[in-house]
Every structure is written in C-alpha cells, then in structure tokens.
PDB file of C-alpha atoms in Angstrom:
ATOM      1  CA  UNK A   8      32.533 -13.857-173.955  1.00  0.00           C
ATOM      2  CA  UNK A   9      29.405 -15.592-175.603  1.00  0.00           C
ATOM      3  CA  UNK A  10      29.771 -17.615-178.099  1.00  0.00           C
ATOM      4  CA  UNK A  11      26.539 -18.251-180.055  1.00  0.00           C
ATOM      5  CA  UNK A  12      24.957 -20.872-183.000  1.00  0.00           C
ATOM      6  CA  UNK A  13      17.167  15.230-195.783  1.00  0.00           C
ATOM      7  CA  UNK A  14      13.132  14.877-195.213  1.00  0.00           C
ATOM      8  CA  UNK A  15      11.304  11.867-193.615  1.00  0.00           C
ATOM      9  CA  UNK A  16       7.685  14.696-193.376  1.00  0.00           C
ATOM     10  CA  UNK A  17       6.641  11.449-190.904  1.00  0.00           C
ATOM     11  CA  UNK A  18       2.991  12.582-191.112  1.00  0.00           C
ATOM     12  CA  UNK A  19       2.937  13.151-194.537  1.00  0.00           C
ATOM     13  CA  UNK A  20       4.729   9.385-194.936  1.00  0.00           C
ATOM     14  CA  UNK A  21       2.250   7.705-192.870  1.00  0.00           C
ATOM     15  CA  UNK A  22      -0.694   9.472-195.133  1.00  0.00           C
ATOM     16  CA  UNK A  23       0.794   8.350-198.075  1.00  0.00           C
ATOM     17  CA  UNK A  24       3.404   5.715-197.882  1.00  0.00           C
ATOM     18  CA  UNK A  25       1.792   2.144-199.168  1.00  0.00           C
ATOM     19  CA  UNK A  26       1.474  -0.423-196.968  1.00  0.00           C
ATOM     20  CA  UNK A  27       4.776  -2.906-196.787  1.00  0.00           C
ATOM     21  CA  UNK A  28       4.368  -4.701-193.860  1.00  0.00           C
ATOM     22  CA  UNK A  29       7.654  -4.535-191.678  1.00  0.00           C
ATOM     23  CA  UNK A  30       8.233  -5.954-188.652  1.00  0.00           C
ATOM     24  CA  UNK A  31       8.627  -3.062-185.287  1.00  0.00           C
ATOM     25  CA  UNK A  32      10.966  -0.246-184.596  1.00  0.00           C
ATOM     26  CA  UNK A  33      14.103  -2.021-182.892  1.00  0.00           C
ATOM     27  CA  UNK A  34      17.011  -0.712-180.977  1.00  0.00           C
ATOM     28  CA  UNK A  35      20.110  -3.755-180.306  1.00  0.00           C
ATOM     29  CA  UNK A  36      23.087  -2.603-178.436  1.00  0.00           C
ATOM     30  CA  UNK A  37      24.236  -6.124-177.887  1.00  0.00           C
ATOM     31  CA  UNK A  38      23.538  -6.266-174.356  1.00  0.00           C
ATOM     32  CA  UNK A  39      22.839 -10.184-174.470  1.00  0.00           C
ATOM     33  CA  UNK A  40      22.192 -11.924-178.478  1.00  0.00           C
ATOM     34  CA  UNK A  41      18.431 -11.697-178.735  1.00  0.00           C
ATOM     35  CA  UNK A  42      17.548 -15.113-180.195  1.00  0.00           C
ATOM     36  CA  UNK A  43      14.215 -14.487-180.913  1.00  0.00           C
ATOM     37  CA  UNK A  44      15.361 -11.611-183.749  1.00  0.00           C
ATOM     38  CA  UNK A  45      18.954 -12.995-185.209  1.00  0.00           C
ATOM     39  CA  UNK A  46      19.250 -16.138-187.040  1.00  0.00           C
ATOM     40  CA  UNK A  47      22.861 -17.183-186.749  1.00  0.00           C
ATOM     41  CA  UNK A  48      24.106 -18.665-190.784  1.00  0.00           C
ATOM     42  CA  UNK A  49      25.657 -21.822-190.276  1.00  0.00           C
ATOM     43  CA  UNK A  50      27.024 -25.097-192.484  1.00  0.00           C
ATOM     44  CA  UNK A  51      26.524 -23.388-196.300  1.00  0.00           C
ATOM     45  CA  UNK A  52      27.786 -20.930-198.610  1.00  0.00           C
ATOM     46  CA  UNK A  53      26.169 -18.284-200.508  1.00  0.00           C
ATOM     47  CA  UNK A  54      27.717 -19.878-203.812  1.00  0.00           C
ATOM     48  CA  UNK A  55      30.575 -20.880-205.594  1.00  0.00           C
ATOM     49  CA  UNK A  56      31.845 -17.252-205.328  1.00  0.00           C
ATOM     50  CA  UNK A  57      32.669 -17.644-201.610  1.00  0.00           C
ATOM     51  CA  UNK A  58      35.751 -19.399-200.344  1.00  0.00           C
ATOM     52  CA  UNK A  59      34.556 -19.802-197.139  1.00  0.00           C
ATOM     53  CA  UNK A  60      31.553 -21.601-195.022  1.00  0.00           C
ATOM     54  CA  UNK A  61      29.458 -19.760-192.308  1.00  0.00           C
ATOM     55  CA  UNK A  62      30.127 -20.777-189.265  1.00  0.00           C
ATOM     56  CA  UNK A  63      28.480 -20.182-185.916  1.00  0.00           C
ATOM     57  CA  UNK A  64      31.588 -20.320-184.123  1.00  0.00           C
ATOM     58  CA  UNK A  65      32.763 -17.407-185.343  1.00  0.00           C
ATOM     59  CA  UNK A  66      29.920 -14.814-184.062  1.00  0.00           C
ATOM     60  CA  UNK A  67      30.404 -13.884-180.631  1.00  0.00           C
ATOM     61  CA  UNK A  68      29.689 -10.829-177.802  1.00  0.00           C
ATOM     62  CA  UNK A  69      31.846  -9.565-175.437  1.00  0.00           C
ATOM     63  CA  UNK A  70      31.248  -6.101-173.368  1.00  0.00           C
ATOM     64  CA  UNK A  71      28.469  -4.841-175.825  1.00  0.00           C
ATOM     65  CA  UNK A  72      29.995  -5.707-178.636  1.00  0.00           C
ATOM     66  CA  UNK A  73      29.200  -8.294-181.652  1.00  0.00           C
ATOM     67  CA  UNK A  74      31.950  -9.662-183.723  1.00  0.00           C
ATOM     68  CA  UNK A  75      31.924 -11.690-186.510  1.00  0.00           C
ATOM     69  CA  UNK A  76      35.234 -13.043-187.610  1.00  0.00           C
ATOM     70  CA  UNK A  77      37.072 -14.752-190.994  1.00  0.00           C
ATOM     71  CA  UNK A  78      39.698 -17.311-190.419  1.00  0.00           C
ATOM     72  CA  UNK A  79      41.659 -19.877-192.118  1.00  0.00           C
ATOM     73  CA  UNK A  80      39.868 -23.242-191.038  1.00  0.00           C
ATOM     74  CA  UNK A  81      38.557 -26.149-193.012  1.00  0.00           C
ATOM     75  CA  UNK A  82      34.982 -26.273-192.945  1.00  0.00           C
ATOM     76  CA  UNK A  83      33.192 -28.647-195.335  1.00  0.00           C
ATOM     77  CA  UNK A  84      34.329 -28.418-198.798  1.00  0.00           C
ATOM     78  CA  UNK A  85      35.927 -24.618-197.823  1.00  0.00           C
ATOM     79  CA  UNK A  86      39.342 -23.796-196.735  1.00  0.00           C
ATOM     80  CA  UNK A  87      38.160 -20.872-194.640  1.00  0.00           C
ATOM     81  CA  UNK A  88      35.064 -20.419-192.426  1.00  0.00           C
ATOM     82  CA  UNK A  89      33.361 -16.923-191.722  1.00  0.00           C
ATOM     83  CA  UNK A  90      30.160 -15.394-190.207  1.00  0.00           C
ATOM     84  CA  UNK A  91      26.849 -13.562-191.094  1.00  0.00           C
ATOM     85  CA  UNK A  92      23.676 -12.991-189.297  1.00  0.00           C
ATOM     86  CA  UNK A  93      20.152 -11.983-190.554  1.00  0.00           C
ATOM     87  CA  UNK A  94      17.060 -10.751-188.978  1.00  0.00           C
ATOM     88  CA  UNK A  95      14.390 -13.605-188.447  1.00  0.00           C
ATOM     89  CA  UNK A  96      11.569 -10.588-189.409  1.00  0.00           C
ATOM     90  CA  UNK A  97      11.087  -8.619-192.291  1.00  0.00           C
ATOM     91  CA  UNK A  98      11.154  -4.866-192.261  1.00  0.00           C
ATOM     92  CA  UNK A  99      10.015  -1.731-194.685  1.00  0.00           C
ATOM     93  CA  UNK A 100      10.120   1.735-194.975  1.00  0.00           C
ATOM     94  CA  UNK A 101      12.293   3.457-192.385  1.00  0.00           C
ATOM     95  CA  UNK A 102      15.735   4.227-190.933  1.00  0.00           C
ATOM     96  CA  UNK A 103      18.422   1.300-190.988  1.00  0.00           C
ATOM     97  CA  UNK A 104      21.597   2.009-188.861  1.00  0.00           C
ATOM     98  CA  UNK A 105      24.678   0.227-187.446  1.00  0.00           C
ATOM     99  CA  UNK A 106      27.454   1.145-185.921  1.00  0.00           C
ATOM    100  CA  UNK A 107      30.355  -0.974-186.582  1.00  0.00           C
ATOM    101  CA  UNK A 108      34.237  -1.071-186.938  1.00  0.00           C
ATOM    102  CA  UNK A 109      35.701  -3.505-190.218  1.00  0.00           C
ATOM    103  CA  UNK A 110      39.148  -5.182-190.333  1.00  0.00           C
ATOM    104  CA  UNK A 111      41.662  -4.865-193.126  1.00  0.00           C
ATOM    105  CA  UNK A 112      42.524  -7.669-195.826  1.00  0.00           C
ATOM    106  CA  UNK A 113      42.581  -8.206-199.825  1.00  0.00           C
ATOM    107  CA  UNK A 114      39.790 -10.239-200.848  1.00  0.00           C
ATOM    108  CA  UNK A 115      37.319  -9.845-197.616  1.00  0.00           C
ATOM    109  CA  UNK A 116      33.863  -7.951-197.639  1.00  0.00           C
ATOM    110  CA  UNK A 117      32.463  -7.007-194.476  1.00  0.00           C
ATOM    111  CA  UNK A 118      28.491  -5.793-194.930  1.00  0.00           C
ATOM    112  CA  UNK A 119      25.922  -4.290-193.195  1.00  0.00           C
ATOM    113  CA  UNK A 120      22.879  -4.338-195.678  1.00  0.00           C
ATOM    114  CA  UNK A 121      19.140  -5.736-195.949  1.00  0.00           C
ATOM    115  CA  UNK A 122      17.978  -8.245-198.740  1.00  0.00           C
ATOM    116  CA  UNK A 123      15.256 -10.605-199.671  1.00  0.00           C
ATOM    117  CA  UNK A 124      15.217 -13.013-202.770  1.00  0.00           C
ATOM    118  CA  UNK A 125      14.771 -16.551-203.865  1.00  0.00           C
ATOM    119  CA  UNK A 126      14.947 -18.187-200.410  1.00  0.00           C
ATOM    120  CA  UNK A 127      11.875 -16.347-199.353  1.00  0.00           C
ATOM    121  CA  UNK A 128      10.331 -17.169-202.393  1.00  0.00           C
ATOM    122  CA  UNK A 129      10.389 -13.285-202.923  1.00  0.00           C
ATOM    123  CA  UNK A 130      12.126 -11.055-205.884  1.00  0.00           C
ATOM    124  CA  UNK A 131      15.989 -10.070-205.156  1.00  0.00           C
ATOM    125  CA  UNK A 132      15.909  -6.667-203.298  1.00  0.00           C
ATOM    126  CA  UNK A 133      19.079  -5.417-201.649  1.00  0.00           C
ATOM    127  CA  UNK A 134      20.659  -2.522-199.992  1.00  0.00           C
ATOM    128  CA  UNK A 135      24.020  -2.108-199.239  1.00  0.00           C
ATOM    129  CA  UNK A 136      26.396  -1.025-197.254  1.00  0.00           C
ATOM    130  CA  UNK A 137      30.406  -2.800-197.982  1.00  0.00           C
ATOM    131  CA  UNK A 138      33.268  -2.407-196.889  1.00  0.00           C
ATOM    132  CA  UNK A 139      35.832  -4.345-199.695  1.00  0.00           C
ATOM    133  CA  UNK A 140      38.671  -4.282-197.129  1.00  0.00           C
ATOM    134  CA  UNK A 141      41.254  -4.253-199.200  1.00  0.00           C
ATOM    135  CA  UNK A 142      40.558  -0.379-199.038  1.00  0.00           C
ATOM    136  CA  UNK A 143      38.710   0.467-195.723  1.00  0.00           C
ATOM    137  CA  UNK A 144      39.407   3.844-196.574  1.00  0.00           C
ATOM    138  CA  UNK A 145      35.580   3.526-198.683  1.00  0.00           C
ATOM    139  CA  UNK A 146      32.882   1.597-198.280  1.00  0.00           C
ATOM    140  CA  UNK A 147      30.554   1.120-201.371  1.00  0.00           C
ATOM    141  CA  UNK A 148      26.644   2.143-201.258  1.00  0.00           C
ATOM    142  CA  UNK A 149      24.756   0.178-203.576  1.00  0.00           C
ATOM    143  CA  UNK A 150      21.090  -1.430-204.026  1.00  0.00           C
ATOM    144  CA  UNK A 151      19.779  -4.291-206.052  1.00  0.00           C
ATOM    145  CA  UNK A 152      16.417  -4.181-207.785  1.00  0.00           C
ATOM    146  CA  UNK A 153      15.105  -7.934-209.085  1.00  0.00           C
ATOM    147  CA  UNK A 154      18.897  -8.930-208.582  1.00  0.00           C
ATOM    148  CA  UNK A 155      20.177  -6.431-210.738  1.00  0.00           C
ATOM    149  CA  UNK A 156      22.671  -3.714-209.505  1.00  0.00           C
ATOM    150  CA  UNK A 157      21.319  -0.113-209.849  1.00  0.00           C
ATOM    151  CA  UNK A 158      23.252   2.114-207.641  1.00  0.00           C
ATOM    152  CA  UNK A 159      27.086   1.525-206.941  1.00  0.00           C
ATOM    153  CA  UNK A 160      28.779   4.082-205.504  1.00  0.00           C
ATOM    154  CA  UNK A 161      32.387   4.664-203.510  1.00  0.00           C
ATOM    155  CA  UNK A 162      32.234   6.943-200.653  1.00  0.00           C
ATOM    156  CA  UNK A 163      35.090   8.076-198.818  1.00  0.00           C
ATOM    157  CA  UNK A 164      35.003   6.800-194.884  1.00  0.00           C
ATOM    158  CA  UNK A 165      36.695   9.247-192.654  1.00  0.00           C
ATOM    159  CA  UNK A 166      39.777   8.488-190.711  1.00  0.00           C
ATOM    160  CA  UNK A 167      38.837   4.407-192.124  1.00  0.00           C
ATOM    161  CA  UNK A 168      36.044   1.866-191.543  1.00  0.00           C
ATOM    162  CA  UNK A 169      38.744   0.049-189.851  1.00  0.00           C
ATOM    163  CA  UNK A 170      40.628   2.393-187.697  1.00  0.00           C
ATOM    164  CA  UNK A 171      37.263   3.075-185.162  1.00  0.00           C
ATOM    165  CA  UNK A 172      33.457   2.405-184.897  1.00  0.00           C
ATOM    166  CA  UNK A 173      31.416   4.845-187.680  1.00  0.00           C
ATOM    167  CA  UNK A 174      27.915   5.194-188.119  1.00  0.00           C
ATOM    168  CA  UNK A 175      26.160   3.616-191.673  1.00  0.00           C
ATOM    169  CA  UNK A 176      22.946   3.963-191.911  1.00  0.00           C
ATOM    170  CA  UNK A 177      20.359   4.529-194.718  1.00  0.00           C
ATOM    171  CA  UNK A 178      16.391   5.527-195.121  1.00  0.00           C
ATOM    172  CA  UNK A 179      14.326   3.944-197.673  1.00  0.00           C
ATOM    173  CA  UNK A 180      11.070   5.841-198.369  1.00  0.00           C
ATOM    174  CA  UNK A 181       8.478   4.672-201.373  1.00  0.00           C
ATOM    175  CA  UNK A 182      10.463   7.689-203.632  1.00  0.00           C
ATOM    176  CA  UNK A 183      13.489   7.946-202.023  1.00  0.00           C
ATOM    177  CA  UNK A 184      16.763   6.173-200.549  1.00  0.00           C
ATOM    178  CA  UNK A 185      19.937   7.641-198.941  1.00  0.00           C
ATOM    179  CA  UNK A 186      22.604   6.458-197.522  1.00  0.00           C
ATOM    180  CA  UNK A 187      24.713   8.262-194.898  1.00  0.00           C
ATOM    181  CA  UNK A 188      27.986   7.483-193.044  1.00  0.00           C
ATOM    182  CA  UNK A 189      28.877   9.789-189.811  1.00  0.00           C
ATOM    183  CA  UNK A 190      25.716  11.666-190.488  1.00  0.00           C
ATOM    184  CA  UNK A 191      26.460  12.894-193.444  1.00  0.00           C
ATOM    185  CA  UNK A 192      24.288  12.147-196.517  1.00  0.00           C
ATOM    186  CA  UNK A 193      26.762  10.149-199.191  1.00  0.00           C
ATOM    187  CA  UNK A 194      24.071   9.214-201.702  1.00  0.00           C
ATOM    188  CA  UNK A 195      20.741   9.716-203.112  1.00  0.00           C
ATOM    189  CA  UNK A 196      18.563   7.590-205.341  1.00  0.00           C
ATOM    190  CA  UNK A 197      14.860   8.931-206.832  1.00  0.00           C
ATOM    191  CA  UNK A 198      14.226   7.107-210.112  1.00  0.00           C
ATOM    192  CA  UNK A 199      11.219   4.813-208.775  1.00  0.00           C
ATOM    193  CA  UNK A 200      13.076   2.119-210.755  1.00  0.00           C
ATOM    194  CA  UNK A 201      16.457   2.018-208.408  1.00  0.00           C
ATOM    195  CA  UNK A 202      14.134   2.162-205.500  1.00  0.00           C
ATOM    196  CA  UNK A 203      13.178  -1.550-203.284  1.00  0.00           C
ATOM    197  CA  UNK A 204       9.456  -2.733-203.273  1.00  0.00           C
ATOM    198  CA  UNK A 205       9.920  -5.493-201.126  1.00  0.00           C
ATOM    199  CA  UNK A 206      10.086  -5.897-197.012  1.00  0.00           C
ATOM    200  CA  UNK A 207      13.623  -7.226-196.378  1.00  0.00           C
ATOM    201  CA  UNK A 208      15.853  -8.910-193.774  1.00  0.00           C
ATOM    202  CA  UNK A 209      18.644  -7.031-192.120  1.00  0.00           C
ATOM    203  CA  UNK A 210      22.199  -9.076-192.271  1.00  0.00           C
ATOM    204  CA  UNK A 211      25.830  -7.872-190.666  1.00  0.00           C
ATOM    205  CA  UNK A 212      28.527 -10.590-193.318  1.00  0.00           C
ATOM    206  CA  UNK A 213      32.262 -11.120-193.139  1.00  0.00           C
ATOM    207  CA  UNK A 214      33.114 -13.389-195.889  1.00  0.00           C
ATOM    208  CA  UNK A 215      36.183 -13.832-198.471  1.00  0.00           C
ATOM    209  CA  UNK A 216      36.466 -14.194-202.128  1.00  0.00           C
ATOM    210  CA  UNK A 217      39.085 -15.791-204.378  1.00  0.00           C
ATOM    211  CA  UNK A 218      36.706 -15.523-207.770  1.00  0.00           C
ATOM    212  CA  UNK A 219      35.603 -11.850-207.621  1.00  0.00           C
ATOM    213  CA  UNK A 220      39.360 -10.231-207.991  1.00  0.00           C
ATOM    214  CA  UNK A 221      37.742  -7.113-209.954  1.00  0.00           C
ATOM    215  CA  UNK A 222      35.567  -6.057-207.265  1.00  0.00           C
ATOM    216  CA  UNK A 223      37.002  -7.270-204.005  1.00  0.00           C
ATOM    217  CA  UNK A 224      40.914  -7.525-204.884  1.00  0.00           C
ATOM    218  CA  UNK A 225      43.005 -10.692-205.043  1.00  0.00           C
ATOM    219  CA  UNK A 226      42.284 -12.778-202.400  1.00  0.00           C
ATOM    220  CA  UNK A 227      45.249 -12.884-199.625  1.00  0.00           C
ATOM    221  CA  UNK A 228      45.432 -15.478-196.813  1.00  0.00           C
ATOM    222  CA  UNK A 229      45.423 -13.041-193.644  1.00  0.00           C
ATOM    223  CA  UNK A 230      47.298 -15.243-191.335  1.00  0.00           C
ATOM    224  CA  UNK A 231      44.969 -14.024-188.829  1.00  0.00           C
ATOM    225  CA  UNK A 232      42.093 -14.026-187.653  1.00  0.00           C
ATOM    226  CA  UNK A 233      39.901 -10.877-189.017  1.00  0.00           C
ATOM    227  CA  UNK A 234      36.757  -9.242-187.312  1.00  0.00           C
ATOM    228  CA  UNK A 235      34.251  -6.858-188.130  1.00  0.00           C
ATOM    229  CA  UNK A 236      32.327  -5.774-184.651  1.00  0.00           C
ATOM    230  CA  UNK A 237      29.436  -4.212-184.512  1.00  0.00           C
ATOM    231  CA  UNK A 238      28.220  -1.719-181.488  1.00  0.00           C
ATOM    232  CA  UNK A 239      24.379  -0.957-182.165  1.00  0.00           C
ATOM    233  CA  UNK A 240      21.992  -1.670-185.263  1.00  0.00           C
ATOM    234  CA  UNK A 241      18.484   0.124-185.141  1.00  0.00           C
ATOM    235  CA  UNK A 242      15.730   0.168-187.385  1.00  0.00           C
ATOM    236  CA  UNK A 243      12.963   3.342-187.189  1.00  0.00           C
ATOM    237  CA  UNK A 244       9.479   2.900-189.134  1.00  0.00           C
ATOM    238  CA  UNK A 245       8.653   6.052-190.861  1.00  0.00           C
ATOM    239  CA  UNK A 246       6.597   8.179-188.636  1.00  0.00           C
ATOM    240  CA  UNK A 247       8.358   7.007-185.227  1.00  0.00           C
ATOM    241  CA  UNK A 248      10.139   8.805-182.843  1.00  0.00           C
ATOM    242  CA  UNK A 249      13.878   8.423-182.819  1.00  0.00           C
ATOM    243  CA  UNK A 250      15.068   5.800-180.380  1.00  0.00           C
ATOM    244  CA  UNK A 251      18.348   7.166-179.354  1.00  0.00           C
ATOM    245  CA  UNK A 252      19.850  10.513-179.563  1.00  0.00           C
ATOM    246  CA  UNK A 253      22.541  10.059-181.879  1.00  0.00           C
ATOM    247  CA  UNK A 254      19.642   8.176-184.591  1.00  0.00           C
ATOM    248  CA  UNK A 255      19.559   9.699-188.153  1.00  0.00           C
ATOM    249  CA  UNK A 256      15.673   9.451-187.034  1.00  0.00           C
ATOM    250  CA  UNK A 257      16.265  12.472-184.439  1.00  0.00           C
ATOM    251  CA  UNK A 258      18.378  14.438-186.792  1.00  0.00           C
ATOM    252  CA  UNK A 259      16.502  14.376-190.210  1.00  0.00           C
ATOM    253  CA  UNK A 260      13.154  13.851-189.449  1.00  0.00           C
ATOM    254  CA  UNK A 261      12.420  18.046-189.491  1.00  0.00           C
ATOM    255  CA  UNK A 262      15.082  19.184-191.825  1.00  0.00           C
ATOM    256  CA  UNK A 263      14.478  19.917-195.392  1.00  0.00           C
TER     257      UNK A 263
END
C-alpha cells in the first residue's frame, strides 16, 4: 500500500471547435500515483459547509486501485478528516471518464467532476458527477456556469454506485455536454448558456456535510471508515483516438 501527500464528428470538431487550451489526452490506471499530474488537497476546507479537513493521509493505492477515504478524526478545527485530489493541468473539450466504486453513508458526497473558479483567478465552471451516498442507488449529473447551477439531474445507477466499480464519464463539446454512466447516455445539455467556457481541473472528493441536510441527507457518524476507490480516469481531446477499448471515445466517436 502507498500512502501519498451520440456524435463527437472529430474532424468536423477540430475544424470548428475554438481554441481552449487543455492540457494532453491521458490514460491513469493507478499503476504508481503520478506526481507530476495529481495534486494531493491537504490542511483546509472548501468552506464552512464541510465538516471535515482534507487530509493526505487518507488517499492511498493498493493493487491498481486509488482510494480516498472519510473518517472520524480531529483535524484542525474539524471533527472528521477526508480526501480529494485535482489535476495540476487544465483540460478542454473532450471525453472525461472514471471508473470508480462509492461507499454508503447519510451526509457523505463522493465526486468525480472537473471545475475551475476563484482560486485560479478564473470564473466558476463545473461538471459533475455525485454520488450523495445516502442513496448510491443515483448519482446526480449536474454543471455550474459562473457558479450558478444549470443542470441537476438524478440518474438511476444500476445494481448501485456502491455495490461494484461503474463507468461515469461525460463529453463536453463547444454545443454540447452529456453525461453517461455504463455507456449509456443519462443526460444532454444544448442551450449554449448551460454549456462550460472555461479549461478546468479534474478532481475525485469524499467529503461530509452536517449543513447541507436538503441535498446530502442528515449527516450520520459512520463509525467507520468510508472509501470511494477509483480504477481508471481518462481524458480524450476531441479528434483523438480512443485510448482503451472500453473508452466512450471508441464507442461514440462514429455513431449518430
């Protein structure tokens, strides 16, 4: 174990698509933590909103496989610490996947999404994938344009995010974003004013709430240690070749 701190038309995209600069096509299956892409969170919270503190301890790989973990343990001015990671680069346009397996809890959200904002001195621009464990049975498919929420959806998760390892994964185009789990497309967003402008960060979280009861569920102490683990995360560019044969890249990229 190591612990550590429907259509892409490719051609037709590279023609047209603007330029948003984005960082290469990637493959990560976890065979070692690549320190020169993550950045491990560490020491802070995202806000008031989180009753827990990031902590590096709690990110770790093990046989191909990345956990992050929640667990009751005083950390700074927090009762409970948890993890996150983000991308050090920036990426656009292009086909965002994970695979990953969530655990179960009231009060616990474990992501997979990409975001820029504020600390990059950029606008807020989000896209989500969350799993609100108190039901694993969903996970919600959302984006946020200049920090505002435009697309929230629930979308049922076959046999349960937290029962085995699915596939989430979405492609953003300049008119276009979808978001599919297992392959399947679960959501589609055209109105140029729901759609992300901005190159963005990829981020796996697993962090708990006791403030956002509506949206997450009442907060309940585990008495456990909770993971989220994470198999592979890929990013395609528009106009690449798919990287791996099970890649949305390989199976949309010629369908209508």
């Amino acid at each position: 174990m190591f612990a550590v701190a429907a259509t892409l038309h490719p051609a037709h995209a590279q023609e047209t698509q603007p330029e948003l600069k984005s960082a290469p096509s990637f493959v990560d299956n976890f065979a070692n933590f690549n320190q020169s892409r993550w950045f491990v969170s560490d020491g802070w919270t995202n806000g008031a909103h989180q009753n827990c503190t990031w902590s590096k301890d709690l990110v770790r790989l093990s046989d191909g496989v990345l956990s992050l973990s929640f667990e009751k343990r005083k950390l700074k001015d927090r009762e409970f610490a948890c993890a996150e990671i983000q991308t050090k680069q920036r990426y656009g346009y292009g086909v965002y996947e994970a695979r990953m397996k969530t655990g179960a809890g009231s009060g616990l959200n474990a992501a997979f999404f990409s975001y820029i904002g504020p600390q990059d001195k950029q606008p807020w621009d989000e896209i989500d994938f969350e799993v609100l464990t108190k039901d694993p049975s969903k996970v919600q498919v959302n984006s946020y344009i200049q920090g505002k929420p435009k697309n929230a959806k629930l979308v049922e998760v076959a046999g349960g995010a937290d029962k085995g390892f699915n596939d989430y994964g979405f492609v953003w185009e300049k008119d276009r974003l979808r978001w599919y789990v297992n392959g399947k497309l679960v959501h589609e967003v055209t109105n140029p004013d729901e759609l992300p402008t901005h190159s963005q960060k990829i981020f796996f979280s697993l962090w708990g709430s006791d403030k956002l009861t509506n949206w997450m569920g009442a907060f309940v102490d585990p008495g456990s240690k909770v993971t989220m683990q994470v198999k592979r995360v890929a990013f395609t560019a528009l106009g690449q070749p798919c990287q791996f044969p099970e890649s949305l890249a390989c199976s949309i990229s010629n369908s209508n």
